[in-house]
mmCIF file of C-alpha atoms in Angstrom:
data_model
loop_
_atom_site.group_PDB
_atom_site.id
_atom_site.type_symbol
_atom_site.label_atom_id
_atom_site.label_comp_id
_atom_site.label_asym_id
_atom_site.label_seq_id
_atom_site.Cartn_x
_atom_site.Cartn_y
_atom_site.Cartn_z
ATOM 1 C CA MET A 1 -0.062 -0.039 -0.080
ATOM 2 C CA LYS A 2 1.436 3.367 -0.973
ATOM 3 C CA CYS A 3 0.733 6.579 0.784
ATOM 4 C CA LYS A 4 0.877 10.012 -0.685
ATOM 5 C CA GLY A 5 3.561 12.308 0.541
ATOM 6 C CA MET A 6 6.381 11.086 2.731
ATOM 7 C CA GLU A 7 6.808 7.363 3.561
ATOM 8 C CA ILE A 8 9.532 5.688 5.545
ATOM 9 C CA TYR A 9 10.722 2.486 3.839
ATOM 10 C CA ARG A 10 12.704 0.971 6.696
ATOM 11 C CA ASP A 11 12.950 1.375 10.398
ATOM 12 C CA PRO A 12 15.242 4.143 11.473
ATOM 13 C CA ASP A 13 18.620 3.078 12.735
ATOM 14 C CA PHE A 14 19.922 4.956 15.784
ATOM 15 C CA ILE A 15 22.642 4.836 18.318
ATOM 16 C CA ALA A 16 22.886 6.923 21.563
ATOM 17 C CA PHE A 17 25.922 8.029 23.431
ATOM 18 C CA THR A 18 26.168 9.501 27.001
ATOM 19 C CA VAL A 19 28.785 11.850 28.367
ATOM 20 C CA ASN A 20 30.662 8.843 29.958
ATOM 21 C CA ASP A 21 30.713 7.024 26.628
ATOM 22 C CA ILE A 22 32.210 10.063 24.927
ATOM 23 C CA LEU A 23 34.745 10.604 27.591
ATOM 24 C CA SER A 24 35.918 6.966 27.257
ATOM 25 C CA SER A 25 36.316 7.121 23.425
ATOM 26 C CA MET A 26 36.815 10.533 21.906
ATOM 27 C CA SER A 27 36.182 9.412 18.307
ATOM 28 C CA LEU A 28 32.931 8.408 16.649
ATOM 29 C CA GLN A 29 34.570 5.215 15.262
ATOM 30 C CA GLY A 30 35.824 4.304 18.785
ATOM 31 C CA LEU A 31 32.365 4.845 20.240
ATOM 32 C CA ILE A 32 30.724 2.674 17.522
ATOM 33 C CA LYS A 33 33.224 -0.138 18.317
ATOM 34 C CA MET A 34 32.654 0.268 22.070
ATOM 35 C CA LYS A 35 28.790 0.226 21.899
ATOM 36 C CA THR A 36 27.964 -2.263 19.170
ATOM 37 C CA ARG A 37 28.691 -5.830 18.185
ATOM 38 C CA GLY A 38 28.152 -8.010 15.044
ATOM 39 C CA ARG A 39 26.065 -6.705 12.154
ATOM 40 C CA LYS A 40 25.088 -3.571 13.867
ATOM 41 C CA ARG A 41 28.840 -2.655 14.343
ATOM 42 C CA GLU A 42 29.508 -3.398 10.598
ATOM 43 C CA ARG A 43 26.528 -1.348 9.553
ATOM 44 C CA TRP A 44 27.415 1.633 11.710
ATOM 45 C CA LEU A 45 31.044 1.641 10.574
ATOM 46 C CA ARG A 46 29.753 1.639 7.026
ATOM 47 C CA TYR A 47 27.574 4.629 7.890
ATOM 48 C CA ILE A 48 30.564 6.512 9.226
ATOM 49 C CA SER A 49 32.507 5.838 6.070
ATOM 50 C CA LYS A 50 29.589 6.446 3.542
ATOM 51 C CA TYR A 51 28.190 9.605 5.155
ATOM 52 C CA LYS A 52 31.566 10.946 6.462
ATOM 53 C CA LEU A 53 30.318 11.118 9.982
ATOM 54 C CA GLU A 54 32.359 12.446 12.857
ATOM 55 C CA LEU A 55 32.101 13.932 16.235
ATOM 56 C CA GLU A 56 33.066 17.540 15.737
ATOM 57 C CA PRO A 57 35.158 19.292 18.365
ATOM 58 C CA LYS A 58 32.279 21.730 19.080
ATOM 59 C CA GLU A 59 29.848 18.822 19.427
ATOM 60 C CA PHE A 60 32.198 17.020 21.746
ATOM 61 C CA SER A 61 32.704 19.975 24.057
ATOM 62 C CA THR A 62 28.970 20.933 24.097
ATOM 63 C CA VAL A 63 27.937 17.408 25.048
ATOM 64 C CA LEU A 64 30.452 17.464 27.794
ATOM 65 C CA ARG A 65 29.486 20.929 29.112
ATOM 66 C CA LEU A 66 25.783 20.219 28.983
ATOM 67 C CA GLY A 67 25.896 16.634 29.987
ATOM 68 C CA ALA A 68 23.709 16.094 26.829
ATOM 69 C CA LEU A 69 22.652 12.705 25.378
ATOM 70 C CA LEU A 70 23.819 12.424 21.672
ATOM 71 C CA THR A 71 21.717 10.179 19.429
ATOM 72 C CA ILE A 72 22.571 9.690 15.757
ATOM 73 C CA TYR A 73 19.722 8.603 13.466
ATOM 74 C CA VAL A 74 20.077 7.124 9.860
ATOM 75 C CA ASP A 75 16.830 6.752 8.055
ATOM 76 C CA GLY A 76 15.638 6.125 4.577
ATOM 77 C CA TYR A 77 12.856 7.939 2.977
ATOM 78 C CA GLU A 78 10.892 7.827 -0.170
ATOM 79 C CA ILE A 79 9.250 11.032 -1.164
ATOM 80 C CA GLU A 80 7.266 11.282 -4.388
ATOM 81 C CA GLY A 81 9.242 8.434 -5.861
ATOM 82 C CA ASN A 82 12.681 9.852 -4.788
ATOM 83 C CA GLN A 83 14.525 7.606 -2.419
ATOM 84 C CA GLY A 84 17.439 8.589 -0.104
ATOM 85 C CA ASP A 85 18.964 8.545 3.256
ATOM 86 C CA VAL A 86 18.973 11.205 5.994
ATOM 87 C CA VAL A 87 21.374 11.428 9.006
ATOM 88 C CA VAL A 88 20.477 13.504 11.955
ATOM 89 C CA LYS A 89 22.286 14.174 15.104
ATOM 90 C CA GLU A 90 20.060 14.820 18.172
ATOM 91 C CA PHE A 91 21.432 16.665 21.300
ATOM 92 C CA ARG A 92 19.135 16.213 24.330
ATOM 93 C CA VAL A 93 19.521 17.964 27.600
ATOM 94 C CA SER A 94 17.202 17.664 30.587
ATOM 95 C CA GLY A 95 17.162 19.548 33.944
ATOM 96 C CA THR A 96 15.226 21.000 36.738
ATOM 97 C CA GLY A 97 13.883 24.563 36.803
ATOM 98 C CA SER A 98 12.678 26.691 34.024
ATOM 99 C CA ASN A 99 15.739 28.517 32.795
ATOM 100 C CA THR A 100 16.786 27.087 29.517
ATOM 101 C CA ASP A 101 18.638 30.100 28.145
ATOM 102 C CA HIS A 102 22.076 28.676 28.776
ATOM 103 C CA VAL A 103 21.168 25.392 27.073
ATOM 104 C CA ARG A 104 19.648 27.203 24.178
ATOM 105 C CA LYS A 105 22.874 29.389 23.644
ATOM 106 C CA MET A 106 25.229 26.450 23.754
ATOM 107 C CA LEU A 107 23.058 24.455 21.316
ATOM 108 C CA LEU A 108 22.983 27.368 19.020
ATOM 109 C CA GLU A 109 26.747 27.186 18.687
ATOM 110 C CA LEU A 110 26.233 23.881 16.897
ATOM 111 C CA SER A 111 24.127 25.419 14.176
ATOM 112 C CA PRO A 112 21.241 22.987 14.483
ATOM 113 C CA ARG A 113 18.233 23.163 12.091
ATOM 114 C CA LEU A 114 15.670 22.902 14.976
ATOM 115 C CA ILE A 115 15.684 23.307 18.692
ATOM 116 C CA VAL A 116 12.623 22.106 20.703
ATOM 117 C CA ILE A 117 12.206 23.405 24.264
ATOM 118 C CA GLN A 118 9.677 21.667 26.478
ATOM 119 C CA ASN A 119 9.150 23.216 29.834
ATOM 120 C CA LYS A 120 6.775 21.250 32.189
ATOM 121 C CA ASN A 121 5.172 23.459 34.940
ATOM 122 C CA ASN A 122 8.525 25.293 35.579
ATOM 123 C CA ILE A 123 9.687 22.108 37.414
ATOM 124 C CA TRP A 124 11.698 20.472 34.635
ATOM 125 C CA TYR A 125 12.725 20.917 31.074
ATOM 126 C CA VAL A 126 13.993 19.029 28.003
ATOM 127 C CA VAL A 127 15.889 20.906 25.289
ATOM 128 C CA THR A 128 16.598 18.974 22.131
ATOM 129 C CA GLY A 129 18.682 20.263 19.148
ATOM 130 C CA TYR A 130 18.551 18.571 15.761
ATOM 131 C CA LYS A 131 21.383 18.877 13.348
ATOM 132 C CA VAL A 132 21.175 17.376 9.900
ATOM 133 C CA ALA A 133 24.502 15.703 9.120
ATOM 134 C CA PHE A 134 23.683 14.214 5.724
ATOM 135 C CA VAL A 135 20.849 14.343 3.169
ATOM 136 C CA ASP A 136 20.985 12.255 0.009
ATOM 137 C CA SER A 137 21.208 14.213 -3.201
ATOM 138 C CA GLN A 138 17.949 12.747 -4.542
ATOM 139 C CA LEU A 139 16.044 14.303 -1.566
ATOM 140 C CA LYS A 140 17.921 17.546 -1.736
ATOM 141 C CA LYS A 141 16.502 18.065 -5.092
ATOM 142 C CA ILE A 142 12.958 18.014 -3.846
ATOM 143 C CA GLU A 143 13.334 19.475 -0.316
ATOM 144 C CA LYS A 144 12.142 22.967 -1.457
ATOM 145 C CA SER A 145 8.668 21.490 -2.037
ATOM 146 C CA PHE A 146 8.479 20.746 1.755
ATOM 147 C CA VAL A 147 9.806 23.972 3.129
ATOM 148 C CA ASN A 148 6.408 25.066 4.596
ATOM 149 C CA SER A 149 5.285 21.626 5.753
ATOM 150 C CA ASP A 150 3.896 21.378 9.407
ATOM 151 C CA ARG A 151 5.069 18.489 11.300
ATOM 152 C CA MET A 152 4.803 19.813 14.838
ATOM 153 C CA GLU A 153 2.609 22.298 16.602
ATOM 154 C CA CYS A 154 4.393 24.867 18.901
ATOM 155 C CA SER A 155 2.998 27.380 21.148
ATOM 156 C CA GLU A 156 5.699 29.831 19.880
ATOM 157 C CA ILE A 157 8.221 29.651 17.078
ATOM 158 C CA GLN A 158 11.300 31.860 16.930
ATOM 159 C CA GLU A 159 14.144 32.008 14.600
ATOM 160 C CA GLU A 160 17.783 32.664 15.573
ATOM 161 C CA TYR A 161 20.923 32.221 13.548
ATOM 162 C CA ASN A 162 19.021 30.176 10.882
ATOM 163 C CA THR A 163 17.736 27.841 13.545
ATOM 164 C CA ARG A 164 13.978 27.421 14.316
ATOM 165 C CA ILE A 165 13.144 27.215 17.977
ATOM 166 C CA CYS A 166 9.933 25.525 18.928
ATOM 167 C CA LEU A 167 8.583 26.310 22.495
ATOM 168 C CA ASN A 168 6.367 23.922 24.339
ATOM 169 C CA PRO A 169 5.201 21.637 21.455
ATOM 170 C CA SER A 170 1.900 19.944 21.922
#
C-alpha cells in the first residue's frame, strides 16, 4: 500500500551516547566499536564511512559541558518516488527549573536546524537540538517543496541564527 507524501521504507537506525561514553572514547569510530557488536557494528562503521560522519570538536565540548545525550539517526525515505537517506544528530539536555537560556545558547553554537524546548510546569525541562549531518542528493532536489510543511505544533516559534526554535510543542 502506497501513501501520498512522505513514506518511511525501513525502520530508522539509531545509536545513543552518554557523556561517559564520549569521555571513554573521543572518536565516533571508537564509540561505535565500544557500543556495538556484530552486524550492527558493521552497519554503523559503513555509515561513518559512507556519510563521512564524525564527532566535531564543538559537538564534543557541548555534550560534555551540558551533559547532553547524543543520538545519531540514519533513516531512509521515499518522497514522491525519490529515495534517499538522511542522517540527523540529536542533542538532548534535561534539567530542573525553567531557565533554559544557557542550554539554548550552547546548542545554537552547533548550528542545529531545529531546537525544541519543552518546559513542564516550571519544574523540569527538556531541550533538544537537531542537526542534519547528511541528506541524500535525490532528496535535496525536492526538499524545497516541503519548506512550509507542518510537522509539529508549537505554542511559539522563533528563529535565531538560521535555527528554528519551537517552544512547548503539543
